[in-house]
């Protein structure tokens, strides 16, 4: 691709930014969960695009090459920093419940929750937000056209990509659900079998869908031919989508949550994500301790106690802010943290059941993340999802659009856990056009000398992963250490520390058990974090992709 005029403008902008910017910034970086998506971002940046153009290209490429993680039939959050304006913005392209959704739609006649309905097939799918998110970025922030930015993804869909071990694992996990839907099975399986690494996945329909989105600027997807095709397909399979649901969909532009941990500024995701608020609550609690002075076992204990309390508030208070009043000021206040911290002992675990029960106050995988920084200092942290691997395992026929199962992120019945074991109360009950509560936590950390752009998939464990790596950053860690941190997790209920394979040493396990914690080791490692760190003094950049995944990061 060659864009000589744009390239010239880009070089001028870099010179201007270097001259006037408060941080010297010239390097660019992309860290994403798939090498082909990272390369798509690099291609667009080199063609004169900025970080927002690259975000469109990377998101669309991931939708093609990581169909188990995110997609055009899903949604997500983009946290943006515009260096020229000096502003941060949060683009909420989260999926929305269809207009015919009801609070009890996943309960059977005896009032019992039927998980299969919220996870598999047409009823599980909420109205997708990602295409609208890409159009919003294109109209408001891009240097290049939507067509130019979608081109790498269109190419990958048309020519196909080769599957790896991760694809094999994810498809294996969802093979039985995919086999139930002919159209999805044809695209994502190898004649009904789980593809072995090296299999080429070609998605011609998806290439045409992306092309139609580019040409119509999203109109076809939300009110034109594609919209009709998707609704017909969903309804014919027993779903409840209507054309109005797609027509009504719009991205919501929200102010990110801002807080501080000592002298580091935290910029993170507001509701309908629970991530930013839980991260801020936990950091506010931990700010009360001189964490450096504790042995690692006590450090883990204190972090777990902070997680326990933050996740309790998540379950109790959080939901779509356009439907429920979320007391953000109170929850993010240092006074609230004082109150929460007052019941923490250095030596003994609090039992979750001794904390106020949720709902008792008066009423009042898979996913993906990428981080991008451009030579001007613009930043994007985006976490995108179709929920569990391969979403609802169903495609809208003839469009190649794999549908999400984000409806399972609602609390289908009070106190009944969702697929991540998360419980919730009324604040996250299903309602027409409501957005399900998310844990996705794209975050910027601005220290006195360094800035981190970060995030990860991982369902409910996203927040605890971001917290652990943010604390590591505060203690001087770079991107490699941040993506490699050993992971442990507590989400209030179930009342246990869940930790990844080799996440805690045996002596840490012994010490935590002695303090009264229950422990549960996962048989595997989890998370797929992508981090970029900028050195404010000289603008140099360092980036890393989680060694647990197959992603790649490039700095140039
Ligand atoms: O929005 C959420 O919180 C979930 N749908 C994210 C799912 C996820 O990260 C799965 N990844 N392993």
mmCIF file with all atom_site columns, N, CA and C in Angstrom, residues 427-459:
data_model
loop_
_atom_site.group_PDB
_atom_site.id
_atom_site.type_symbol
_atom_site.label_atom_id
_atom_site.label_alt_id
_atom_site.label_comp_id
_atom_site.label_asym_id
_atom_site.label_entity_id
_atom_site.label_seq_id
_atom_site.pdbx_PDB_ins_code
_atom_site.Cartn_x
_atom_site.Cartn_y
_atom_site.Cartn_z
_atom_site.occupancy
_atom_site.B_iso_or_equiv
_atom_site.pdbx_formal_charge
_atom_site.auth_seq_id
_atom_site.auth_comp_id
_atom_site.auth_asym_id
_atom_site.auth_atom_id
_atom_site.pdbx_PDB_model_num
ATOM 1  N N  . UNK A 1 427 ? -29.059 -5.213  40.116 1.00 0.00 ? 427 UNK A N  1
ATOM 2  C CA . UNK A 1 427 ? -28.405 -4.209  39.262 1.00 0.00 ? 427 UNK A CA 1
ATOM 3  C C  . UNK A 1 427 ? -28.026 -4.770  37.898 1.00 0.00 ? 427 UNK A C  1
ATOM 4  N N  . UNK A 1 428 ? -27.761 -6.070  37.840 1.00 0.00 ? 428 UNK A N  1
ATOM 5  C CA . UNK A 1 428 ? -27.334 -6.676  36.565 1.00 0.00 ? 428 UNK A CA 1
ATOM 6  C C  . UNK A 1 428 ? -28.389 -7.655  36.028 1.00 0.00 ? 428 UNK A C  1
ATOM 7  N N  . UNK A 1 429 ? -29.668 -7.420  36.389 1.00 0.00 ? 429 UNK A N  1
ATOM 8  C CA . UNK A 1 429 ? -30.742 -8.277  35.854 1.00 0.00 ? 429 UNK A CA 1
ATOM 9  C C  . UNK A 1 429 ? -30.957 -7.948  34.383 1.00 0.00 ? 429 UNK A C  1
ATOM 10 N N  . UNK A 1 430 ? -31.498 -8.916  33.632 1.00 0.00 ? 430 UNK A N  1
ATOM 11 C CA . UNK A 1 430 ? -31.735 -8.695  32.194 1.00 0.00 ? 430 UNK A CA 1
ATOM 12 C C  . UNK A 1 430 ? -32.885 -7.716  31.990 1.00 0.00 ? 430 UNK A C  1
ATOM 13 N N  . UNK A 1 431 ? -32.735 -6.800  31.046 1.00 0.00 ? 431 UNK A N  1
ATOM 14 C CA . UNK A 1 431 ? -33.847 -5.926  30.634 1.00 0.00 ? 431 UNK A CA 1
ATOM 15 C C  . UNK A 1 431 ? -33.633 -5.562  29.176 1.00 0.00 ? 431 UNK A C  1
ATOM 16 N N  . UNK A 1 432 ? -34.713 -5.268  28.442 1.00 0.00 ? 432 UNK A N  1
ATOM 17 C CA . UNK A 1 432 ? -34.557 -4.908  27.042 1.00 0.00 ? 432 UNK A CA 1
ATOM 18 C C  . UNK A 1 432 ? -33.574 -3.754  26.876 1.00 0.00 ? 432 UNK A C  1
ATOM 19 N N  . UNK A 1 433 ? -32.681 -3.869  25.924 1.00 0.00 ? 433 UNK A N  1
ATOM 20 C CA . UNK A 1 433 ? -31.713 -2.842  25.543 1.00 0.00 ? 433 UNK A CA 1
ATOM 21 C C  . UNK A 1 433 ? -30.667 -2.526  26.625 1.00 0.00 ? 433 UNK A C  1
ATOM 22 N N  . UNK A 1 434 ? -30.629 -3.345  27.656 1.00 0.00 ? 434 UNK A N  1
ATOM 23 C CA . UNK A 1 434 ? -29.620 -3.128  28.691 1.00 0.00 ? 434 UNK A CA 1
ATOM 24 C C  . UNK A 1 434 ? -28.310 -3.811  28.265 1.00 0.00 ? 434 UNK A C  1
ATOM 25 N N  . UNK A 1 435 ? -27.181 -3.288  28.734 1.00 0.00 ? 435 UNK A N  1
ATOM 26 C CA . UNK A 1 435 ? -25.889 -3.903  28.415 1.00 0.00 ? 435 UNK A CA 1
ATOM 27 C C  . UNK A 1 435 ? -25.436 -4.767  29.600 1.00 0.00 ? 435 UNK A C  1
ATOM 28 N N  . UNK A 1 436 ? -25.042 -6.012  29.316 1.00 0.00 ? 436 UNK A N  1
ATOM 29 C CA . UNK A 1 436 ? -24.637 -6.893  30.419 1.00 0.00 ? 436 UNK A CA 1
ATOM 30 C C  . UNK A 1 436 ? -23.359 -6.383  31.083 1.00 0.00 ? 436 UNK A C  1
ATOM 31 N N  . UNK A 1 437 ? -23.286 -6.555  32.384 1.00 0.00 ? 437 UNK A N  1
ATOM 32 C CA . UNK A 1 437 ? -22.107 -6.109  33.132 1.00 0.00 ? 437 UNK A CA 1
ATOM 33 C C  . UNK A 1 437 ? -20.881 -6.890  32.661 1.00 0.00 ? 437 UNK A C  1
ATOM 34 N N  . UNK A 1 438 ? -19.803 -6.169  32.473 1.00 0.00 ? 438 UNK A N  1
ATOM 35 C CA . UNK A 1 438 ? -18.576 -6.782  31.962 1.00 0.00 ? 438 UNK A CA 1
ATOM 36 C C  . UNK A 1 438 ? -17.454 -6.672  32.993 1.00 0.00 ? 438 UNK A C  1
ATOM 37 N N  . UNK A 1 439 ? -16.446 -7.513  32.837 1.00 0.00 ? 439 UNK A N  1
ATOM 38 C CA . UNK A 1 439 ? -15.232 -7.382  33.661 1.00 0.00 ? 439 UNK A CA 1
ATOM 39 C C  . UNK A 1 439 ? -14.072 -6.822  32.853 1.00 0.00 ? 439 UNK A C  1
ATOM 40 N N  . UNK A 1 440 ? -14.301 -6.523  31.575 1.00 0.00 ? 440 UNK A N  1
ATOM 41 C CA . UNK A 1 440 ? -13.190 -6.105  30.712 1.00 0.00 ? 440 UNK A CA 1
ATOM 42 C C  . UNK A 1 440 ? -12.613 -4.769  31.207 1.00 0.00 ? 440 UNK A C  1
ATOM 43 N N  . UNK A 1 441 ? -11.294 -4.715  31.308 1.00 0.00 ? 441 UNK A N  1
ATOM 44 C CA . UNK A 1 441 ? -10.642 -3.602  32.007 1.00 0.00 ? 441 UNK A CA 1
ATOM 45 C C  . UNK A 1 441 ? -9.472  -3.016  31.223 1.00 0.00 ? 441 UNK A C  1
ATOM 46 N N  . UNK A 1 442 ? -9.712  -2.468  30.030 1.00 0.00 ? 442 UNK A N  1
ATOM 47 C CA . UNK A 1 442 ? -8.601  -1.783  29.367 1.00 0.00 ? 442 UNK A CA 1
ATOM 48 C C  . UNK A 1 442 ? -8.173  -0.592  30.227 1.00 0.00 ? 442 UNK A C  1
ATOM 49 N N  . UNK A 1 443 ? -6.866  -0.445  30.431 1.00 0.00 ? 443 UNK A N  1
ATOM 50 C CA . UNK A 1 443 ? -6.394  0.521   31.445 1.00 0.00 ? 443 UNK A CA 1
ATOM 51 C C  . UNK A 1 443 ? -5.115  1.224   31.008 1.00 0.00 ? 443 UNK A C  1
ATOM 52 N N  . UNK A 1 444 ? -5.018  2.509   31.378 1.00 0.00 ? 444 UNK A N  1
ATOM 53 C CA . UNK A 1 444 ? -3.736  3.239   31.279 1.00 0.00 ? 444 UNK A CA 1
ATOM 54 C C  . UNK A 1 444 ? -3.258  3.522   32.702 1.00 0.00 ? 444 UNK A C  1
ATOM 55 N N  . UNK A 1 445 ? -1.965  3.371   32.932 1.00 0.00 ? 445 UNK A N  1
ATOM 56 C CA . UNK A 1 445 ? -1.370  3.778   34.215 1.00 0.00 ? 445 UNK A CA 1
ATOM 57 C C  . UNK A 1 445 ? -0.350  4.851   33.891 1.00 0.00 ? 445 UNK A C  1
ATOM 58 N N  . UNK A 1 446 ? -0.518  6.035   34.445 1.00 0.00 ? 446 UNK A N  1
ATOM 59 C CA . UNK A 1 446 ? 0.421   7.123   34.146 1.00 0.00 ? 446 UNK A CA 1
ATOM 60 C C  . UNK A 1 446 ? 1.240   7.441   35.384 1.00 0.00 ? 446 UNK A C  1
ATOM 61 N N  . UNK A 1 447 ? 2.479   6.968   35.400 1.00 0.00 ? 447 UNK A N  1
ATOM 62 C CA . UNK A 1 447 ? 3.371   7.270   36.522 1.00 0.00 ? 447 UNK A CA 1
ATOM 63 C C  . UNK A 1 447 ? 4.162   8.527   36.229 1.00 0.00 ? 447 UNK A C  1
ATOM 64 N N  . UNK A 1 448 ? 5.051   8.891   37.139 1.00 0.00 ? 448 UNK A N  1
ATOM 65 C CA . UNK A 1 448 ? 5.822   10.112  36.918 1.00 0.00 ? 448 UNK A CA 1
ATOM 66 C C  . UNK A 1 448 ? 6.810   9.935   35.761 1.00 0.00 ? 448 UNK A C  1
ATOM 67 N N  . UNK A 1 449 ? 7.298   8.701   35.582 1.00 0.00 ? 449 UNK A N  1
ATOM 68 C CA . UNK A 1 449 ? 8.286   8.505   34.521 1.00 0.00 ? 449 UNK A CA 1
ATOM 69 C C  . UNK A 1 449 ? 7.867   7.540   33.426 1.00 0.00 ? 449 UNK A C  1
ATOM 70 N N  . UNK A 1 450 ? 6.796   6.759   33.657 1.00 0.00 ? 450 UNK A N  1
ATOM 71 C CA . UNK A 1 450 ? 6.408   5.757   32.650 1.00 0.00 ? 450 UNK A CA 1
ATOM 72 C C  . UNK A 1 450 ? 4.890   5.686   32.530 1.00 0.00 ? 450 UNK A C  1
ATOM 73 N N  . UNK A 1 451 ? 4.440   5.267   31.348 1.00 0.00 ? 451 UNK A N  1
ATOM 74 C CA . UNK A 1 451 ? 2.999   5.081   31.121 1.00 0.00 ? 451 UNK A CA 1
ATOM 75 C C  . UNK A 1 451 ? 2.787   3.643   30.648 1.00 0.00 ? 451 UNK A C  1
ATOM 76 N N  . UNK A 1 452 ? 1.782   2.959   31.213 1.00 0.00 ? 452 UNK A N  1
ATOM 77 C CA . UNK A 1 452 ? 1.463   1.598   30.743 1.00 0.00 ? 452 UNK A CA 1
ATOM 78 C C  . UNK A 1 452 ? 0.110   1.604   30.050 1.00 0.00 ? 452 UNK A C  1
ATOM 79 N N  . UNK A 1 453 ? 0.023   0.833   28.962 1.00 0.00 ? 453 UNK A N  1
ATOM 80 C CA . UNK A 1 453 ? -1.225  0.655   28.208 1.00 0.00 ? 453 UNK A CA 1
ATOM 81 C C  . UNK A 1 453 ? -1.499  -0.850  28.272 1.00 0.00 ? 453 UNK A C  1
ATOM 82 N N  . UNK A 1 454 ? -2.581  -1.259  28.925 1.00 0.00 ? 454 UNK A N  1
ATOM 83 C CA . UNK A 1 454 ? -2.678  -2.685  29.238 1.00 0.00 ? 454 UNK A CA 1
ATOM 84 C C  . UNK A 1 454 ? -4.093  -3.243  29.280 1.00 0.00 ? 454 UNK A C  1
ATOM 85 N N  . UNK A 1 455 ? -4.186  -4.565  29.298 1.00 0.00 ? 455 UNK A N  1
ATOM 86 C CA . UNK A 1 455 ? -5.462  -5.253  29.454 1.00 0.00 ? 455 UNK A CA 1
ATOM 87 C C  . UNK A 1 455 ? -5.297  -6.722  29.116 1.00 0.00 ? 455 UNK A C  1
ATOM 88 N N  . UNK A 1 456 ? -6.341  -7.490  29.363 1.00 0.00 ? 456 UNK A N  1
ATOM 89 C CA . UNK A 1 456 ? -6.288  -8.937  29.113 1.00 0.00 ? 456 UNK A CA 1
ATOM 90 C C  . UNK A 1 456 ? -7.699  -9.502  29.012 1.00 0.00 ? 456 UNK A C  1
ATOM 91 N N  . UNK A 1 457 ? -7.897  -10.633 28.326 1.00 0.00 ? 457 UNK A N  1
ATOM 92 C CA . UNK A 1 457 ? -9.148  -11.370 28.492 1.00 0.00 ? 457 UNK A CA 1
ATOM 93 C C  . UNK A 1 457 ? -9.077  -12.225 29.754 1.00 0.00 ? 457 UNK A C  1
ATOM 94 N N  . UNK A 1 458 ? -10.168 -12.946 30.043 1.00 0.00 ? 458 UNK A N  1
ATOM 95 C CA . UNK A 1 458 ? -10.126 -13.886 31.176 1.00 0.00 ? 458 UNK A CA 1
ATOM 96 C C  . UNK A 1 458 ? -11.370 -13.871 32.038 1.00 0.00 ? 458 UNK A C  1
ATOM 97 N N  . UNK A 1 459 ? -12.482 -13.374 31.515 1.00 0.00 ? 459 UNK A N  1
ATOM 98 C CA . UNK A 1 459 ? -13.740 -13.393 32.264 1.00 0.00 ? 459 UNK A CA 1
ATOM 99 C C  . UNK A 1 459 ? -13.600 -12.653 33.579 1.00 0.00 ? 459 UNK A C  1
#
